[in-house]
Every structure is written in structure tokens, then in C-alpha cells.
Coordinates of C-alpha atoms in Angstrom, one line a residue:
X249 CA -144.2 -102.0 -124.3
X250 CA -143.5 -105.7 -123.5
X251 CA -142.9 -108.1 -126.0
X252 CA -143.4 -111.8 -125.4
X253 CA -143.2 -114.9 -127.3
X254 CA -144.8 -117.9 -126.8
X255 CA -143.0 -120.9 -128.4
X256 CA -145.8 -124.3 -128.5
X257 CA -144.4 -127.7 -129.2
X258 CA -145.1 -131.1 -128.6
X259 CA -143.3 -133.1 -125.8
X260 CA -142.6 -135.7 -128.9
X261 CA -140.4 -133.2 -130.5
X262 CA -138.4 -131.8 -127.9
X263 CA -134.8 -133.3 -128.8
X264 CA -135.4 -133.6 -132.3
X265 CA -132.8 -132.8 -134.8
X266 CA -133.4 -129.1 -136.4
X267 CA -133.6 -128.6 -140.0
X268 CA -132.9 -125.4 -141.4
X269 CA -133.5 -124.3 -145.0
X270 CA -132.8 -121.2 -146.9
X271 CA -135.4 -118.2 -147.4
X272 CA -136.0 -114.8 -147.4
X273 CA -135.9 -112.8 -144.5
X274 CA -138.7 -111.8 -142.5
X275 CA -139.3 -108.4 -140.6
X276 CA -141.0 -109.2 -137.3
X277 CA -140.7 -106.3 -135.6
X278 CA -139.3 -102.8 -136.2
X279 CA -138.6 -100.5 -133.1
X280 CA -138.6 -96.9 -134.2
X281 CA -136.1 -94.6 -132.0
X282 CA -137.5 -92.4 -129.2
X283 CA -136.0 -88.8 -129.0
X284 CA -137.3 -88.7 -125.2
X285 CA -135.3 -91.4 -124.5
X286 CA -132.1 -90.1 -126.2
X287 CA -132.2 -87.3 -123.6
X288 CA -132.0 -89.0 -120.5
X289 CA -128.6 -90.3 -121.8
X290 CA -125.3 -88.5 -122.0
X291 CA -123.2 -89.6 -125.2
X292 CA -119.4 -90.7 -124.1
X293 CA -116.8 -89.7 -125.8
X294 CA -113.8 -91.1 -126.1
X295 CA -114.8 -94.6 -124.9
X296 CA -111.6 -97.0 -123.8
X297 CA -112.1 -100.1 -124.7
X298 CA -109.7 -102.5 -123.4
X299 CA -108.9 -105.7 -125.9
X300 CA -107.1 -108.7 -125.5
X301 CA -105.1 -109.2 -128.4
X302 CA -103.8 -113.1 -127.4
X303 CA -105.7 -116.0 -129.1
X304 CA -109.2 -116.9 -127.2
X305 CA -108.6 -120.4 -125.4
X306 CA -111.1 -122.4 -123.6
X307 CA -110.4 -124.8 -120.7
X308 CA -112.3 -128.3 -120.5
X309 CA -112.6 -131.4 -118.2
X310 CA -112.2 -134.7 -119.1
X311 CA -113.0 -137.7 -117.0
X312 CA -111.2 -140.8 -118.4
X313 CA -111.6 -144.3 -117.1
X314 CA -109.1 -145.2 -114.0
X315 CA -106.6 -147.5 -115.0
X316 CA -105.6 -149.8 -112.3
X317 CA -101.9 -151.2 -112.0
X318 CA -101.0 -154.2 -109.9
X319 CA -97.5 -155.3 -109.2
X320 CA -97.1 -159.2 -109.1
X321 CA -93.8 -160.9 -108.4
X322 CA -92.8 -164.6 -110.1
X323 CA -90.4 -167.2 -108.6
X324 CA -88.3 -168.6 -111.0
X325 CA -86.7 -172.2 -110.3
X326 CA -85.2 -174.8 -112.5
X327 CA -87.8 -176.6 -114.5
X328 CA -88.0 -179.1 -117.5
X329 CA -87.3 -182.1 -115.2
X330 CA -89.3 -185.3 -114.9
X331 CA -91.1 -185.1 -111.7
X332 CA -89.1 -188.6 -110.6
X333 CA -85.8 -186.6 -111.2
X334 CA -84.5 -184.2 -108.5
X335 CA -82.7 -181.3 -109.9
X336 CA -80.7 -181.5 -106.5
X337 CA -79.0 -184.8 -106.7
X338 CA -76.1 -184.6 -109.2
X339 CA -76.2 -188.5 -110.1
X340 CA -80.0 -188.4 -111.1
X341 CA -79.4 -185.7 -113.7
X342 CA -76.5 -186.9 -115.1
X343 CA -78.3 -190.5 -115.4
X344 CA -81.4 -188.5 -117.2
X345 CA -79.1 -186.2 -119.8
X346 CA -77.1 -189.5 -120.8
X347 CA -80.7 -191.1 -121.3
X348 CA -82.1 -188.0 -123.5
X349 CA -78.8 -187.7 -125.5
X350 CA -78.8 -191.5 -126.9
X351 CA -82.7 -190.5 -127.8
X352 CA -82.7 -189.8 -132.2
X353 CA -85.7 -187.1 -131.9
X354 CA -82.5 -185.3 -129.9
X355 CA -79.8 -186.2 -132.4
X356 CA -82.1 -184.7 -134.9
X357 CA -83.3 -181.7 -133.4
X358 CA -80.0 -180.4 -132.3
X359 CA -78.7 -181.0 -136.5
X360 CA -81.8 -178.6 -137.2
X361 CA -81.0 -176.1 -134.8
X362 CA -77.2 -176.0 -135.8
X363 CA -78.0 -175.5 -139.3
X364 CA -80.2 -172.3 -138.2
X365 CA -77.1 -171.1 -136.0
X366 CA -74.2 -171.5 -138.4
X367 CA -76.4 -169.7 -140.8
X368 CA -76.7 -166.4 -137.9
X369 CA -72.6 -166.8 -137.1
X370 CA -71.8 -167.0 -140.9
X371 CA -73.9 -164.0 -141.7
X372 CA -72.5 -161.9 -138.6
X373 CA -68.6 -162.8 -139.6
X374 CA -69.6 -161.4 -143.3
X375 CA -71.5 -158.0 -142.3
X376 CA -70.5 -155.8 -139.2
X377 CA -73.8 -154.3 -138.0
X378 CA -72.0 -152.1 -135.5
X379 CA -68.8 -151.2 -137.7
X380 CA -68.7 -147.4 -137.6
X381 CA -67.8 -145.8 -141.1
X382 CA -65.8 -142.4 -142.1
X383 CA -63.9 -143.2 -138.0
X384 CA -60.6 -141.0 -139.0
X385 CA -62.5 -138.1 -140.7
X386 CA -62.6 -134.8 -138.6
X387 CA -66.1 -133.7 -137.8
X388 CA -66.0 -129.9 -138.9
X389 CA -68.7 -127.9 -136.2
X390 CA -71.1 -125.5 -137.6
X391 CA -72.1 -122.7 -136.0
X392 CA -76.4 -123.4 -135.8
X393 CA -77.2 -120.1 -134.8
X394 CA -75.8 -116.7 -136.5
X395 CA -73.5 -114.7 -134.7
X396 CA -75.9 -112.2 -132.5
X397 CA -75.7 -110.5 -129.2
X398 CA -77.7 -108.8 -126.8
X399 CA -78.0 -106.2 -124.2
X400 CA -78.7 -107.7 -120.7
X401 CA -78.1 -104.3 -118.7
X402 CA -77.0 -100.6 -118.9
X403 CA -75.4 -98.8 -115.6
X404 CA -76.0 -95.1 -116.3
X405 CA -73.3 -92.6 -114.5
X406 CA -75.9 -91.3 -111.8
X407 CA -73.8 -87.6 -111.4
X408 CA -75.6 -84.9 -113.0
X409 CA -72.5 -83.7 -114.4
X410 CA -72.0 -86.5 -117.0
X411 CA -68.2 -87.6 -117.2
X412 CA -66.9 -90.3 -120.0
X413 CA -66.7 -94.0 -118.4
X414 CA -62.5 -94.4 -119.1
X415 CA -61.6 -97.8 -117.6
X416 CA -63.8 -101.0 -116.8
X417 CA -62.4 -104.3 -114.7
X418 CA -63.8 -107.4 -113.6
X419 CA -64.3 -108.5 -110.2
X420 CA -62.1 -111.7 -109.9
X421 CA -64.0 -114.0 -108.3
X422 CA -67.2 -115.1 -110.1
X423 CA -67.6 -112.1 -112.0
X424 CA -70.3 -110.8 -110.6
X425 CA -69.2 -107.1 -109.8
X426 CA -67.9 -104.7 -112.6
X427 CA -66.1 -101.5 -111.3
X428 CA -65.6 -98.3 -113.6
X429 CA -63.3 -95.4 -113.8
X430 CA -64.7 -92.1 -114.5
X431 CA -63.3 -88.8 -116.1
X432 CA -63.2 -86.1 -118.5
X433 CA -60.1 -86.4 -120.7
X434 CA -60.4 -83.2 -122.8
X435 CA -57.7 -81.2 -121.5
X436 CA -58.8 -78.3 -119.6
X437 CA -62.1 -78.4 -120.7
X438 CA -63.6 -80.3 -117.4
X439 CA -67.1 -78.5 -116.6
X440 CA -67.1 -76.8 -113.0
X441 CA -68.4 -78.8 -110.2
X442 CA -67.7 -82.5 -112.1
X443 CA -67.2 -85.0 -109.6
X444 CA -64.5 -87.0 -109.0
X445 CA -66.1 -90.4 -107.8
X446 CA -66.0 -93.8 -109.7
X447 CA -68.1 -96.6 -109.0
X448 CA -68.1 -100.5 -108.2
X449 CA -71.7 -101.5 -109.9
X450 CA -73.5 -105.4 -109.2
X451 CA -74.8 -106.6 -112.4
X452 CA -77.7 -107.4 -111.1
X453 CA -78.7 -103.8 -109.7
X454 CA -78.1 -101.3 -112.5
X455 CA -79.9 -98.7 -110.3
X456 CA -78.1 -97.9 -107.8
X457 CA -74.0 -98.7 -107.6
X458 CA -72.9 -100.7 -104.7
X459 CA -69.8 -98.5 -103.7
X460 CA -68.1 -95.3 -104.5
X461 CA -64.9 -94.7 -105.0
X462 CA -63.7 -91.1 -104.0
X463 CA -60.3 -90.0 -105.3
X464 CA -58.2 -86.5 -105.2
X465 CA -58.5 -86.5 -108.9
X466 CA -60.5 -88.4 -111.2
X467 CA -59.6 -91.9 -112.3
X468 CA -58.3 -92.9 -115.6
X469 CA -57.9 -96.4 -115.0
X470 CA -59.2 -98.9 -112.2
X471 CA -58.0 -102.5 -111.7
X472 CA -58.7 -105.2 -109.6
X473 CA -56.2 -107.4 -108.0
X474 CA -56.5 -110.8 -109.0
X475 CA -55.4 -112.0 -105.7
X476 CA -57.3 -109.9 -103.2
X477 CA -60.6 -109.2 -104.9
X478 CA -61.0 -106.3 -102.2
X479 CA -58.0 -104.1 -103.4
X480 CA -58.2 -102.3 -106.2
X481 CA -55.7 -100.0 -108.2
X482 CA -56.6 -96.9 -110.0
X483 CA -54.4 -94.3 -112.0
X484 CA -55.8 -90.5 -111.8
X485 CA -55.9 -87.3 -113.9
X486 CA -52.8 -85.7 -111.6
X487 CA -50.4 -88.7 -112.2
X488 CA -50.5 -90.2 -108.6
X489 CA -51.1 -93.7 -107.8
X490 CA -54.3 -94.8 -105.4
X491 CA -55.1 -98.2 -103.8
X492 CA -58.9 -98.9 -102.4
X493 CA -59.7 -101.4 -100.0
X494 CA -63.3 -102.1 -100.4
X495 CA -63.7 -103.8 -96.8
X496 CA -62.4 -100.2 -95.4
X497 CA -64.8 -97.9 -97.4
X498 CA -64.8 -95.4 -100.0
X499 CA -62.0 -93.3 -99.2
X500 CA -58.5 -94.0 -100.5
X501 CA -56.3 -96.5 -98.4
X502 CA -53.1 -95.4 -100.1
X503 CA -51.9 -92.4 -102.5
X504 CA -48.6 -91.9 -103.9
X505 CA -46.8 -88.8 -103.5
X506 CA -47.0 -86.2 -105.8
X507 CA -43.0 -85.6 -106.1
X508 CA -42.8 -88.9 -107.1
X509 CA -45.7 -89.6 -109.4
X510 CA -46.4 -89.0 -112.7
X511 CA -46.6 -85.7 -114.3
X512 CA -49.2 -86.7 -116.9
X513 CA -52.5 -88.5 -116.4
X514 CA -52.0 -92.3 -115.8
X515 CA -53.0 -94.1 -118.5
X516 CA -52.2 -97.8 -117.7
X517 CA -51.7 -100.0 -114.6
X518 CA -51.4 -103.6 -114.4
X519 CA -50.8 -105.8 -111.3
X520 CA -47.6 -108.3 -111.4
X521 CA -47.7 -111.7 -110.9
X522 CA -45.9 -111.6 -107.3
X523 CA -45.7 -113.6 -104.5
X524 CA -47.2 -111.0 -102.7
X525 CA -49.5 -109.7 -105.0
X526 CA -48.6 -106.0 -104.0
X527 CA -46.4 -105.1 -107.1
X528 CA -47.8 -103.5 -110.1
X529 CA -46.7 -100.7 -112.6
X530 CA -48.1 -97.4 -114.5
X531 CA -47.6 -95.7 -117.7
X532 CA -48.4 -92.2 -118.4
X533 CA -47.5 -89.6 -121.2
X534 CA -45.1 -88.3 -119.8
X535 CA -42.7 -90.8 -120.7
X536 CA -42.4 -93.0 -117.7
X537 CA -43.1 -96.6 -117.0
X538 CA -43.0 -97.1 -112.8
X539 CA -43.2 -100.2 -110.8
X540 CA -44.8 -100.0 -107.1
X541 CA -44.9 -102.1 -104.2
X542 CA -48.7 -100.9 -102.5
X543 CA -47.3 -101.6 -99.1
X544 CA -44.9 -99.0 -99.6
X545 CA -47.2 -96.8 -102.5
X546 CA -45.0 -93.2 -101.6
X547 CA -42.6 -93.5 -104.7
X548 CA -41.4 -96.5 -106.9
X549 CA -39.2 -98.8 -106.8
X550 CA -37.9 -98.7 -110.7
X551 CA -38.6 -96.3 -112.9
X552 CA -38.2 -96.8 -117.0
X553 CA -38.0 -94.0 -119.6
X554 CA -39.3 -94.7 -123.0
X555 CA -36.7 -93.1 -124.6
X556 CA -36.1 -95.1 -128.0
X557 CA -32.6 -93.5 -128.8
X558 CA -31.7 -95.3 -125.5
X559 CA -29.7 -92.2 -124.0
X560 CA -32.0 -92.2 -120.8
X561 CA -33.2 -88.7 -121.5
X562 CA -36.9 -87.6 -120.6
X563 CA -37.0 -84.7 -123.3
X564 CA -36.9 -87.3 -125.8
X565 CA -39.3 -89.9 -124.2
X566 CA -42.6 -91.1 -125.9
X567 CA -45.2 -90.8 -124.2
X568 CA -46.9 -94.1 -123.0
X569 CA -50.8 -94.1 -123.4
X570 CA -51.3 -98.4 -123.2
X571 CA -49.3 -101.8 -121.6
X572 CA -49.6 -105.3 -121.9
X573 CA -47.6 -107.7 -119.4
X574 CA -48.1 -111.6 -119.6
X575 CA -47.7 -113.4 -116.6
X576 CA -46.4 -116.5 -118.5
X577 CA -43.4 -114.0 -119.7
X578 CA -42.5 -112.3 -116.4
X579 CA -39.4 -110.3 -117.8
X580 CA -41.2 -108.8 -120.7
X581 CA -43.6 -105.8 -121.2
X582 CA -45.0 -104.0 -124.0
X583 CA -45.9 -100.1 -124.1
X584 CA -48.2 -98.4 -126.7
X585 CA -47.2 -94.5 -127.1
X586 CA -48.3 -91.7 -128.2
X587 CA -46.5 -91.9 -132.0
X588 CA -48.0 -95.0 -132.8
X589 CA -44.8 -96.9 -131.7
X590 CA -45.1 -100.2 -129.7
X591 CA -42.2 -100.5 -127.4
X592 CA -40.8 -104.1 -126.1
X593 CA -39.0 -104.3 -123.0
X594 CA -37.2 -106.3 -120.8
X595 CA -37.2 -105.9 -117.4
X596 CA -34.3 -107.8 -116.1
X597 CA -32.1 -106.0 -118.5
X598 CA -28.6 -104.8 -116.5
X599 CA -28.7 -101.5 -118.3
X600 CA -31.2 -98.9 -119.0
X601 CA -30.2 -98.8 -122.6
X602 CA -30.8 -102.4 -122.7
X603 CA -34.3 -102.6 -121.3
X604 CA -35.6 -101.2 -124.6
X605 CA -35.3 -104.3 -126.7
X606 CA -37.2 -103.4 -129.9
X607 CA -40.3 -101.4 -131.8
X608 CA -43.0 -101.8 -134.3
X609 CA -44.2 -99.1 -136.2
X610 CA -47.3 -99.0 -138.6
X611 CA -50.0 -96.8 -137.0
X612 CA -50.5 -93.4 -137.6
X613 CA -52.1 -92.3 -134.0
X614 CA -51.7 -93.2 -130.3
X615 CA -51.8 -96.7 -129.7
X616 CA -55.1 -97.3 -127.3
X617 CA -55.2 -100.8 -127.1
X618 CA -52.6 -103.1 -126.9
X619 CA -53.0 -107.1 -125.8
X620 CA -51.5 -110.3 -126.2
X621 CA -53.4 -113.5 -127.4
X622 CA -54.2 -115.5 -124.6
X623 CA -53.5 -118.6 -126.8
X624 CA -50.4 -117.4 -128.6
X625 CA -48.5 -114.9 -126.5
X626 CA -46.2 -114.0 -129.3
X627 CA -49.0 -112.4 -131.7
X628 CA -50.4 -109.3 -130.1
X629 CA -53.3 -106.9 -131.1
X630 CA -52.8 -103.0 -131.5
X631 CA -55.4 -100.6 -132.2
X632 CA -54.1 -97.0 -132.9
X633 CA -55.7 -95.2 -136.0
X634 CA -59.0 -96.3 -138.0
X635 CA -57.5 -99.9 -137.7
X636 CA -56.3 -103.0 -135.9
X637 CA -53.5 -104.9 -136.4
X638 CA -52.0 -108.5 -135.4
X639 CA -48.4 -108.5 -134.5
X640 CA -46.0 -111.2 -134.4
X641 CA -42.8 -111.0 -132.5
X642 CA -40.6 -112.6 -135.1
X643 CA -41.4 -109.7 -137.6
X644 CA -41.0 -106.1 -136.8
X645 CA -41.1 -104.5 -139.6
X646 CA -45.1 -104.7 -140.3
X647 CA -47.8 -106.7 -138.9
X648 CA -48.9 -109.8 -140.2
X649 CA -52.5 -109.0 -140.4
X650 CA -54.8 -106.4 -139.9
X651 CA -58.4 -105.0 -140.4
X652 CA -59.5 -102.4 -143.1
X653 CA -59.5 -98.7 -142.8
X654 CA -62.9 -97.8 -141.0
X655 CA -64.5 -94.3 -141.1
X656 CA -65.0 -94.1 -137.8
X657 CA -61.5 -94.2 -135.2
X658 CA -61.0 -97.3 -133.3
X659 CA -60.9 -96.2 -129.4
X660 CA -60.7 -100.4 -128.0
X661 CA -59.7 -103.8 -128.8
X662 CA -59.6 -106.9 -126.4
X663 CA -59.2 -111.0 -127.7
X664 CA -61.8 -113.5 -126.6
X665 CA -60.5 -115.2 -123.3
X666 CA -62.0 -118.6 -125.0
X667 CA -61.4 -118.2 -128.7
X668 CA -58.3 -117.5 -130.1
X669 CA -59.4 -116.4 -133.4
X670 CA -62.2 -113.7 -131.9
X671 CA -61.3 -110.8 -131.1
X672 CA -63.8 -107.1 -130.3
X673 CA -63.1 -103.4 -131.1
X674 CA -65.3 -100.3 -130.0
X675 CA -65.6 -97.4 -132.4
X676 CA -66.3 -93.7 -132.4
X677 CA -70.0 -94.1 -134.0
X678 CA -70.7 -96.4 -131.0
X679 CA -70.3 -99.4 -133.0
X680 CA -69.4 -102.7 -131.4
X681 CA -67.2 -105.1 -134.0
X682 CA -66.5 -108.7 -133.5
X683 CA -64.2 -110.3 -135.5
X684 CA -63.9 -113.9 -136.0
X685 CA -60.5 -114.3 -138.7
X686 CA -61.5 -118.4 -139.1
X687 CA -64.6 -117.3 -140.3
X688 CA -64.3 -114.2 -142.4
X689 CA -61.1 -111.8 -142.9
X690 CA -62.3 -108.7 -144.6
X691 CA -65.6 -107.9 -142.6
X692 CA -66.6 -108.3 -139.0
X693 CA -68.5 -111.3 -138.3
X694 CA -70.9 -109.5 -136.1
X695 CA -71.2 -105.2 -135.9
X696 CA -73.7 -103.7 -133.6
X697 CA -74.9 -100.4 -132.7
X698 CA -74.8 -100.0 -129.0
X699 CA -75.1 -96.5 -128.6
X700 CA -75.5 -92.8 -130.3
X701 CA -72.3 -91.4 -128.5
X702 CA -68.5 -93.0 -129.1
X703 CA -67.4 -95.9 -127.2
X704 CA -64.5 -95.4 -125.3
X705 CA -63.5 -98.7 -123.4
X706 CA -64.3 -102.3 -123.6
X707 CA -63.7 -105.3 -121.4
X708 CA -64.4 -109.1 -121.8
X709 CA -65.4 -111.5 -119.2
X710 CA -63.6 -114.4 -118.5
X711 CA -65.9 -117.1 -119.7
X712 CA -65.9 -114.5 -123.0
X713 CA -70.0 -114.5 -122.6
X714 CA -70.4 -110.8 -121.4
X715 CA -68.9 -107.6 -123.1
X716 CA -68.6 -104.4 -121.1
X717 CA -68.6 -101.0 -123.2
X718 CA -68.1 -97.6 -121.6
X719 CA -69.5 -94.6 -123.6
X720 CA -68.5 -91.1 -123.6
X721 CA -71.4 -89.9 -121.5
X722 CA -70.4 -92.3 -118.9
X723 CA -72.7 -95.5 -119.7
X724 CA -71.7 -98.7 -119.5
X725 CA -73.3 -101.4 -121.5
X726 CA -73.6 -105.4 -120.8
X727 CA -73.8 -107.4 -123.8
X728 CA -74.3 -111.1 -123.9
X729 CA -72.6 -112.8 -127.1
X730 CA -74.3 -116.0 -128.2
X731 CA -72.6 -119.4 -127.6
X732 CA -70.9 -119.5 -131.0
X733 CA -68.7 -116.5 -130.2
X734 CA -68.0 -118.0 -126.8
X735 CA -67.1 -121.4 -127.5
X736 CA -64.2 -122.9 -128.9
X737 CA -64.5 -124.6 -132.0
X738 CA -63.0 -127.8 -133.2
X739 CA -59.6 -127.4 -134.5
X740 CA -59.7 -123.6 -134.3
X741 CA -56.4 -123.9 -132.0
X742 CA -54.5 -125.6 -134.8
X743 CA -56.6 -123.5 -137.4
X744 CA -55.4 -120.0 -136.0
X745 CA -52.3 -121.3 -135.1
X746 CA -51.4 -122.3 -139.0
X747 CA -52.8 -118.8 -140.0
X748 CA -50.5 -116.7 -137.2
X749 CA -47.6 -118.8 -138.8
X750 CA -48.4 -118.7 -142.7
X751 CA -48.5 -115.0 -142.4
X752 CA -45.6 -114.5 -140.7
X753 CA -43.9 -116.6 -142.9
X754 CA -45.4 -114.2 -145.7
X755 CA -44.1 -111.0 -144.0
X756 CA -40.7 -112.3 -143.5
X757 CA -40.5 -113.3 -147.2
X758 CA -41.7 -109.5 -148.4
X759 CA -39.6 -107.9 -145.5
X760 CA -36.0 -110.1 -147.2
X761 CA -37.3 -109.0 -150.7
X762 CA -37.8 -105.4 -149.5
X763 CA -34.3 -105.0 -148.2
X764 CA -33.2 -106.2 -151.2
X765 CA -34.4 -104.1 -153.4
X766 CA -33.4 -101.2 -151.0
X767 CA -29.5 -102.3 -151.4
X768 CA -30.2 -102.4 -155.3
X769 CA -31.6 -98.9 -155.3
X770 CA -29.1 -98.0 -153.3
X771 CA -26.0 -99.5 -155.6
X772 CA -27.7 -97.8 -158.5
X773 CA -27.5 -94.6 -156.9
X774 CA -24.1 -94.6 -155.7
X775 CA -23.0 -95.6 -159.2
X776 CA -25.0 -92.5 -160.4
X777 CA -23.2 -90.0 -158.1
X778 CA -19.8 -91.4 -159.5
X779 CA -21.1 -90.6 -162.5
X780 CA -22.6 -87.1 -161.7
X781 CA -18.8 -86.5 -159.6
X782 CA -16.8 -87.4 -162.9
X783 CA -19.0 -85.3 -165.1
X784 CA -19.0 -82.5 -162.5
X785 CA -15.4 -82.6 -162.6
X786 CA -14.7 -82.6 -166.6
X787 CA -17.1 -79.8 -166.7
X788 CA -14.9 -77.7 -163.8
X789 CA -11.6 -78.3 -165.6
X790 CA -13.1 -77.5 -169.3
X791 CA -14.5 -74.0 -167.8
X792 CA -10.7 -73.8 -166.3
X793 CA -9.1 -74.2 -169.4
X794 CA -11.6 -72.1 -171.5
X795 CA -11.0 -69.3 -168.4
X796 CA -7.3 -69.2 -169.2
X797 CA -7.4 -69.1 -172.8
X798 CA -9.7 -65.9 -172.3
X799 CA -7.4 -64.3 -169.8
X800 CA -4.5 -65.3 -172.0
X801 CA -5.8 -63.5 -175.0
X802 CA -6.8 -60.7 -172.8
X803 CA -3.2 -59.8 -171.5
X804 CA -1.7 -60.3 -175.5
X805 CA -4.2 -58.3 -176.4
X806 CA -3.9 -55.3 -174.1
X807 CA -0.2 -55.6 -174.1
X808 CA -0.5 -55.2 -178.0
X809 CA -2.6 -52.2 -177.7
X810 CA -0.1 -50.6 -175.6
X811 CA 2.6 -50.8 -177.8
X812 CA 0.2 -49.5 -180.4
X813 CA -0.4 -46.5 -178.4
X814 CA 3.4 -45.9 -177.2
X815 CA 4.7 -46.5 -180.9
X816 CA 2.1 -43.4 -182.1
X817 CA 3.3 -41.3 -179.2
X818 CA 6.3 -39.2 -180.1
X819 CA 9.5 -40.5 -178.1
X820 CA 12.7 -37.9 -177.3
X821 CA 16.1 -40.0 -179.2
X822 CA 17.9 -41.6 -176.6
X823 CA 21.9 -40.8 -176.4
X824 CA 23.8 -43.2 -177.7
X825 CA 23.3 -46.3 -179.9
X826 CA 19.8 -47.9 -180.1
X827 CA 19.3 -51.3 -179.2
X828 CA 16.5 -54.3 -178.9
X829 CA 16.4 -54.7 -175.6
X830 CA 13.1 -53.0 -174.9
X831 CA 11.4 -55.1 -177.5
X832 CA 13.1 -57.7 -175.9
X833 CA 11.9 -57.4 -172.4
X834 CA 8.4 -56.8 -173.7
X835 CA 8.0 -59.7 -175.4
X836 CA 10.1 -62.0 -173.3
X837 CA 6.8 -61.7 -170.8
X838 CA 4.3 -62.7 -173.7
X839 CA 6.3 -65.7 -174.1
X840 CA 6.6 -66.8 -170.6
X841 CA 2.6 -66.4 -170.2
X842 CA 1.7 -68.4 -173.4
X843 CA 4.3 -70.8 -171.5
X844 CA 2.3 -71.2 -168.5
X845 CA -0.7 -71.4 -170.9
X846 CA 0.9 -74.5 -172.5
X847 CA 1.9 -76.2 -169.0
X848 CA -1.7 -75.9 -167.7
X849 CA -3.3 -77.5 -171.2
X850 CA -1.1 -80.4 -171.2
X851 CA -2.1 -80.9 -167.3
X852 CA -5.9 -80.4 -168.2
X853 CA -5.1 -83.2 -171.0
X854 CA -3.4 -85.3 -168.5
X855 CA -6.3 -85.1 -165.8
X856 CA -9.0 -86.3 -168.5

């Protein structure tokens, strides 16, 4: 069936404006469905249809009028002179000026312009339109954006048997590479077939590591040489020190001998600022800190035992689990121990006992992180239990600042290299906390959930923008913080310094007050001890007197009973006359005993 509509309209009505009006709907045609036609089709179910969610846009072209430009030059010469005066002739111009200055109109015009100019000059002298108000006020910069961080890349352990990422190290030139040490720190729980390899990652390629490092034992620590970016230093789980040169490949270039190495895993390795750039030192839970030269790494050049009793006995040494060395203090280094004690050492001391300078106590567990503030080396940061603490070398009794006790255990911490008041901490629940104690002291400025498993290590890039976090399953997450957290704020260094000094003074005052209270309590305790001794002495004397009385009367009564029994018993009459010598002898002993009792009583009275 074909339907054709024919519209007929006069030629004069073409292009005429349409006038619409409301009216009731009309049914022009009704086409009933044909079941026969439906049998020729197959229902399509489901139907996939693409939908574009973006806003529909249209593109139009418009042709505007052309704007033509033309460049013209103007030659300006000195004008205003009459035609009969040549401006190049000095005499003619001087003659004409004298003639004009004698004219009355010239004088009146100058006088009128002079009053206008005088008004403008006075107005400028009264109001300085270029004056800058509040010149001496210090501008307080407020961060335009809230603290934030975003994930840039994730580097996963390519091995099937996952291991923990235990240490991170940035490439010293450009920070475009990241070295990650992988190992299993659970004692005697390493799965069978676990790989010993550690990797160097390129930040632009998270899919495949750039180089695999193949040690004889899993690496616990890994550090780039700051003077030679091709050389890396590693501390192994079996206590050996290994060295790599990336130009030579994946295999170990130099390795310390077992006999002269650590007895426990090497938890800390640091390069020293030396002329050759080949010196380093390491620490382990066996209680030893060893100095090495990678040119002859077979045995250490120096060994310091972490015995705080200063007896140099290895069985009394505290296990070292973290290290700190500041290049501006070349003779000092610090060690964090398993027992929660920080040991400050002097490498150039003459005797072994003098190498341990002092100790700081305050943590309840092993000190996993220890780092000096890059701007103020006298202050250092530690992590050892559920808190992070900031210490000052001038206050040894207690830390000057500390965070609240968290629900999860803290595993690592690091200062920001660009902001003295910012530091970062990682926790066992997979959270990264960013602290800014100029902005907020009680809570972190930003808390970010990085992953579901525990975070084990943390390292900040030199420019402070990028943070790398290593997890228990070997996943290394690269994060970028906002500009407010990676840019030095106005007067931040002065504010941080004043806060450190203020808290140090406060702790010193509290320490002095505590020492004074302890002396008072000690004096009171000594006084109570003397009184107690006097009371005990008096009690003992009274007991002696009462005991002597009892013994005296017991002897008297026993003697009287004996004499009564002798009197009742019949005795044979002696030959000769009777004398009282027997009675005299019996009572003589009683009198002597009474005399002794009197002497004892008088001695007790004199003692009192």
C-alpha cells in the first residue's frame, strides 16, 4: 500500500510566515499491524546500543569581513618656526625667541599655565600616589589548596612468591630510578623457592624492572652511592655486605667474607662523605657497627660494639636496627636499638668506652626509623612503637615532641627535605600520615590509605614532591604530594626553630624539677630509714631486758623448788657441829645472778 500526499500552494505563498494555532488532534490514517509481516522478522534480544554521555556540540563556520591593516611611517622634524626662520641657524632662532618673549600674549599665556602647573605640583607633594602602605608587615602565606596526595605509579614484585619491600633508595642523579630491596624478615619462615633478587625500577616503566640484582642472600637494605650513581651497597640477610656496579650487570661485584661479616641480618647501611667515596658503615642486631671500604671489602676497617656498659662485651651489646649519619657532623653517628634506646656515638674517640657518648630512652619497642632534621641537625626523629618522637641533643631525659599513640604500629618515618616542619610516617594498617606541626600538632595534616597490607618502608625524593612506600607484599607505591606540602612556607624555618628551642627549654625545666623532687624523696626516705632503725634498736633492747628478767626469775624459782625438795627429803646428821655454809653457798649464786641482772638493766637504760 502506497500513501502519497500532495501539497498544493500558490507561488505567492512560498516563504510566507507560518501561523500556528491550538486545535484538537486529528487522526489522518490508522495502519493496523500485520501478523504476516511479523513472521518475517526475528526478535533481537538483548540489544546493544552505544550511548554518548557527553554534551552534544555543533560546529558552525562564519565568514566575517576582512580587516586590512597598513603600516605607515611619519618623519618628525622640528616645527613651529615661521617660514622666514631657518631652525638650523642659531642666530635666527635666538632673534625670534627674544621677539616672542617681548610679546604681551606670551607673558599672559605663561602666567596662566604656571598657575595650573603649580596646582599639580602642590597636589603631588600633598599625596604620594605611589606610596606602599603596610610595607613592614610580614605577609602570611596561606596554602591555597588543602593538603593532598595522589598515586602516580605502582611497582609490584614480579616474583610469584611475594616478599616484603624492606628498603628503598632513590637514584642520586635526577631521581628517575628507584632501587628496592626485597626479603622475608620472618625468622625461619621463608617459603621454599623464594627468590633472592632485588630490582631497580624506572619511574616511567612500572611493568618491568630495569635491572635485577642477584645477591647470594636476600637484601634487607640497599643504598645508592651519592658520588657514583652506578655503585650500590646492600646488606644481606646472612650478615654479609655486597656491592654492585650496574655497568657490570646483575651479579655482585664485591662481597665481604662470612668470617668478618655480621652474625645477624644487616638492617642499616650508610655511605660516608669521604674523599674517595668508597667508605661506608653497617649495623646489625648482633650489636656491632662496622666500617668498610668497598675497595677492600673482604673485612671491616673498624668495629664498634654497642655495649652501653662500656665494657666492650659482645654478649651485653644491644642489637642495632637503624642508623643515622649526618655529613655536617662527620665524627658523630647514631644507632637505634631493638631495646628502644638511641645511642649517640663518637667515631674519633680514643678509647672504645669513649665512643658511646650518651643514650636516649623513651620507646617501648625496636627503633625502626632514626633521622636528623635536614635543617636543624641537633633535632632528630625516631619511630619505635605506636608513636613518633622528636628529640633534642640538649635534652637526654625525654623527647621534646611526640605524636599521639596510634592503634596501629608505626614502621618507618622520614623528614621532608624541603620543609623543616613536615615529616612522614607509615603504619602497619597501610596508612601514610603526613605531619605538619606548624599547621597542626595533635593530628596529621593528611592521612592516606595507601594499601590494605602493612607498609614497611618509606623514602622521600630530594625535591620533596614524590614519596615511595614499600608494603608487606612487595608493592611499592609512588605518590605525589600537593605543592603546599613540598614548598617552603614563609618564615617556616624561624617558626620551626623557635618551636624546637621552646620545647627544649620546657623539657629542661621539667627535668630540673623532676631531679629536685627525686632528691627530696630520697632525703625523706633516708630520714624514715633512720627512724625505723632507731625504733628497731629500741624494740630489740626492750626484748633483751624482758628476756633477761624471765631467765632470772626462772633460775630463782628453779633454785627455790630444789631447796624445798631437799628440805622435805630426810638427810643423815653430819658428824660434828652444824654450820650455815651450805645455805650461804646456795644463796651466793642467787645474789650474783641478781647483780648481773641489775648491771644489764642499767646498761639498757644508759643505751636509751
